[in-house]
PDB file of C-alpha atoms in Angstrom:
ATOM      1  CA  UNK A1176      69.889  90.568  55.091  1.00 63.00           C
ATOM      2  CA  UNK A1177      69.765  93.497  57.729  1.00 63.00           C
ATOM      3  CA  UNK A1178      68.143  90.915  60.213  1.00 70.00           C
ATOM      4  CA  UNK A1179      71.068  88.482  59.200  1.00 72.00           C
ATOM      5  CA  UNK A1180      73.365  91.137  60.397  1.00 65.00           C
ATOM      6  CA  UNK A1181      71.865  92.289  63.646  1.00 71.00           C
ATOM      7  CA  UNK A1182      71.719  88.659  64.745  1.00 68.00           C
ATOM      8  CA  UNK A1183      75.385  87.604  63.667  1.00 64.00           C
ATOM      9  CA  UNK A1184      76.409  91.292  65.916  1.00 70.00           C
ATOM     10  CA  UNK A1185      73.877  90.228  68.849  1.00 69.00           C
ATOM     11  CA  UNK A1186      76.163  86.827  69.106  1.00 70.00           C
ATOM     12  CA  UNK A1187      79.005  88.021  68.815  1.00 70.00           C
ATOM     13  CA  UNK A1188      78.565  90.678  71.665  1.00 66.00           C
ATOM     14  CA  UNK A1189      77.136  87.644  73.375  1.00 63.00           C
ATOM     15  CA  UNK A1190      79.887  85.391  72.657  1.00 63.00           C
ATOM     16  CA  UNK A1191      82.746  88.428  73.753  1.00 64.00           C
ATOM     17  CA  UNK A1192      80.683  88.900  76.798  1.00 61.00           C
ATOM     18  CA  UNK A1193      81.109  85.304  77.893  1.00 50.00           C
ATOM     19  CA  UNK A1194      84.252  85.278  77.480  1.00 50.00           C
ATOM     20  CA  UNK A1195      85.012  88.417  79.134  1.00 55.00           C
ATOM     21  CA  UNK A1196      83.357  87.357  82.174  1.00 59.00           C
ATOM     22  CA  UNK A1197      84.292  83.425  82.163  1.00 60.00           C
ATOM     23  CA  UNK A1198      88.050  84.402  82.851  1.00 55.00           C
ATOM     24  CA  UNK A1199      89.104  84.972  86.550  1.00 57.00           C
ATOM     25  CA  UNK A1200      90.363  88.027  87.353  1.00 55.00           C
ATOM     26  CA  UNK A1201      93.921  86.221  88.903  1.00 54.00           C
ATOM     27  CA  UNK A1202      94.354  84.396  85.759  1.00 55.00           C
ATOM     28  CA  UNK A1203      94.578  87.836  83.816  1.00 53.00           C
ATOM     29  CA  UNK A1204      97.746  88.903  86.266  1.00 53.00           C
ATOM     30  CA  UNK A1205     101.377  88.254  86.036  1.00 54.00           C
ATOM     31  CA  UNK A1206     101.433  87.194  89.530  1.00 52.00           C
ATOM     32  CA  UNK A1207     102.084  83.413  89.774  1.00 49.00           C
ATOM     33  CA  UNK A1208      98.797  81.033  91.127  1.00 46.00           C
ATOM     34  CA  UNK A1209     100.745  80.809  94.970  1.00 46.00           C
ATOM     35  CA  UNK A1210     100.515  84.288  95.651  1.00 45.00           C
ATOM     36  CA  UNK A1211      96.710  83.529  95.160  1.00 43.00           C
ATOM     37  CA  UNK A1212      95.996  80.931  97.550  1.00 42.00           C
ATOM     38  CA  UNK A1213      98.197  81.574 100.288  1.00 43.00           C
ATOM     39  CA  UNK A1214      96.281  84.804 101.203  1.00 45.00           C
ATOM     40  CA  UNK A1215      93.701  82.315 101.581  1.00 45.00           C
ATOM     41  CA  UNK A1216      95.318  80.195 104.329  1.00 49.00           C
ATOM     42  CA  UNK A1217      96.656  82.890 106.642  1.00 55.00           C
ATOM     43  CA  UNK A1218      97.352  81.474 110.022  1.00 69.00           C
ATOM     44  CA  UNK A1219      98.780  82.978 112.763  1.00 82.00           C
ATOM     45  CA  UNK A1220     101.635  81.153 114.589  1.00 88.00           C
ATOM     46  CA  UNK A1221     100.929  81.424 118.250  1.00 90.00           C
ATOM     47  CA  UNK A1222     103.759  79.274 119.687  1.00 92.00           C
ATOM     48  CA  UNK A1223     106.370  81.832 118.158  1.00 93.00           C
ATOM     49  CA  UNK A1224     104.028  85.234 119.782  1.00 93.00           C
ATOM     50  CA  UNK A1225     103.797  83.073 123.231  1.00 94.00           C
ATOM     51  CA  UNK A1226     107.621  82.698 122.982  1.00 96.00           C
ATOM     52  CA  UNK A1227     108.044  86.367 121.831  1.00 95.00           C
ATOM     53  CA  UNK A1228     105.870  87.809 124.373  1.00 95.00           C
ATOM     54  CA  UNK A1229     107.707  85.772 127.076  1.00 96.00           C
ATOM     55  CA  UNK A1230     111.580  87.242 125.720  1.00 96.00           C
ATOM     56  CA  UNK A1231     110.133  90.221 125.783  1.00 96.00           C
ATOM     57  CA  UNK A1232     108.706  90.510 129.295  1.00 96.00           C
ATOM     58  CA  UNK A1233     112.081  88.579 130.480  1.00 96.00           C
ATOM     59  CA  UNK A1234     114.007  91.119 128.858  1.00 96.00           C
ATOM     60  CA  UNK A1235     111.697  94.105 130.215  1.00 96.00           C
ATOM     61  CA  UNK A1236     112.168  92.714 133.687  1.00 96.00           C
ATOM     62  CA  UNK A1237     115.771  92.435 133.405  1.00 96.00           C
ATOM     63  CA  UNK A1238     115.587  96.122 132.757  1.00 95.00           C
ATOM     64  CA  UNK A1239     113.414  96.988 134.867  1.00 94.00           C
ATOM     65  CA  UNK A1240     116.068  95.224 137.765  1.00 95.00           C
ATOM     66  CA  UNK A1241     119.144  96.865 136.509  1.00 94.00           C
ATOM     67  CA  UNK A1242     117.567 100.380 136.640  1.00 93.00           C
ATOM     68  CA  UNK A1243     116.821 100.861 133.177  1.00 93.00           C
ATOM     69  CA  UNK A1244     113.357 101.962 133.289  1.00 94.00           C
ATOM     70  CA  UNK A1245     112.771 103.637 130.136  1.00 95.00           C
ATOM     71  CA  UNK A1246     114.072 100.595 127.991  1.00 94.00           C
ATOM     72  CA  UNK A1247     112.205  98.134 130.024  1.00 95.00           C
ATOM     73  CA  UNK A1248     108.887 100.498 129.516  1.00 96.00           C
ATOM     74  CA  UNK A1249     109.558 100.133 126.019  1.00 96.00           C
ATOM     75  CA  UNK A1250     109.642  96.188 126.237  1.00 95.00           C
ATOM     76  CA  UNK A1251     106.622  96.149 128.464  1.00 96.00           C
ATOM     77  CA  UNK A1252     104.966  98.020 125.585  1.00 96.00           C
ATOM     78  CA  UNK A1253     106.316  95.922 122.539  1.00 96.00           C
ATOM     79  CA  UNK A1254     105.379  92.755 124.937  1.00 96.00           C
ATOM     80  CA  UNK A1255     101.001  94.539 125.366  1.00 96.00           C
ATOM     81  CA  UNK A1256     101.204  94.991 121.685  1.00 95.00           C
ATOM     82  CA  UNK A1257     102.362  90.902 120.771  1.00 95.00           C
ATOM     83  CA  UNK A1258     100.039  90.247 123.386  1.00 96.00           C
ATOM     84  CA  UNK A1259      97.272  92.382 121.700  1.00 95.00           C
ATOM     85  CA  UNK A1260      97.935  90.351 118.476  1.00 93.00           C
ATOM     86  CA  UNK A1261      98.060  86.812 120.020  1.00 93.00           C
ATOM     87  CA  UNK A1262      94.566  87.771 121.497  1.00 93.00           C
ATOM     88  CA  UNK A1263      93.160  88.929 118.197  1.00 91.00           C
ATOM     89  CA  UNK A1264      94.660  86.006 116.230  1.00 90.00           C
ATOM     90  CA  UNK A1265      93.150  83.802 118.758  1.00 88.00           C
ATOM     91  CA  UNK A1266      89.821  85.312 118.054  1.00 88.00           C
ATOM     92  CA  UNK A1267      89.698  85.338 114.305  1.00 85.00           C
ATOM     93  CA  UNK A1268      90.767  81.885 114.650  1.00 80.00           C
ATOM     94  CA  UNK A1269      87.786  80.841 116.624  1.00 79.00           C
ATOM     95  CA  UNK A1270      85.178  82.874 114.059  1.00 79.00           C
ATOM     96  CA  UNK A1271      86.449  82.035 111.722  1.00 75.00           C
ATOM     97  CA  UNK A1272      84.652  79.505 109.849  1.00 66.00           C
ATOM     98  CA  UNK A1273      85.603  76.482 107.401  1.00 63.00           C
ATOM     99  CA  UNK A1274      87.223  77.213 103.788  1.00 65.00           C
ATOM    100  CA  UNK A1275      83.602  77.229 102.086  1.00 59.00           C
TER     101      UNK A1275
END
């Protein structure tokens, strides 16, 4: 009877310990399933940073020709910095590899 019991508790640990690690973790959050799988296909738009960078560097020069030097330094700066993202989003695209 004792061996009956060990058994029954050994399968039942067994059987809670499946279960416990069949379920994804997502599935156990309130979060909905597209929250999930857009992380996964994060993409960097680099038509809209080209056109950025080039508003920016307009704008900076515009500055820059009205006398406004500290504004347009400022623009220069944001422009490096969009241009410092479009480089590294050009990068990650390129090592990145496929979905699997």
């Amino acid at each position: 009877m004792s061996r009956r019991m060990s058994v029954l508790a050994a399968s039942a640990a067994l059987a809670g310990g499946l279960l416990f690690t069949a379920v994804p973790a997502h599935a156990a959050t309130t979060g909905d399933a597209e929250a999930v799988t857009a992380r996964a296909a994060v993409t960097c738009n680099k038509t809209k940073l080209r056109k950025q960078i080039k508003e920016l560097t307009d704008l900076a020069n515009k500055n820059k020709q009205l006398g406004n030097h500290e504004i347009a330094k400022k623009k220069f700066a944001e422009a490096a910095a969009k241009k410092n993202q479009l480089e590294a989003c050009i990068k990650s695209d390129e090592d990145s590899k496929g979905p699997f």
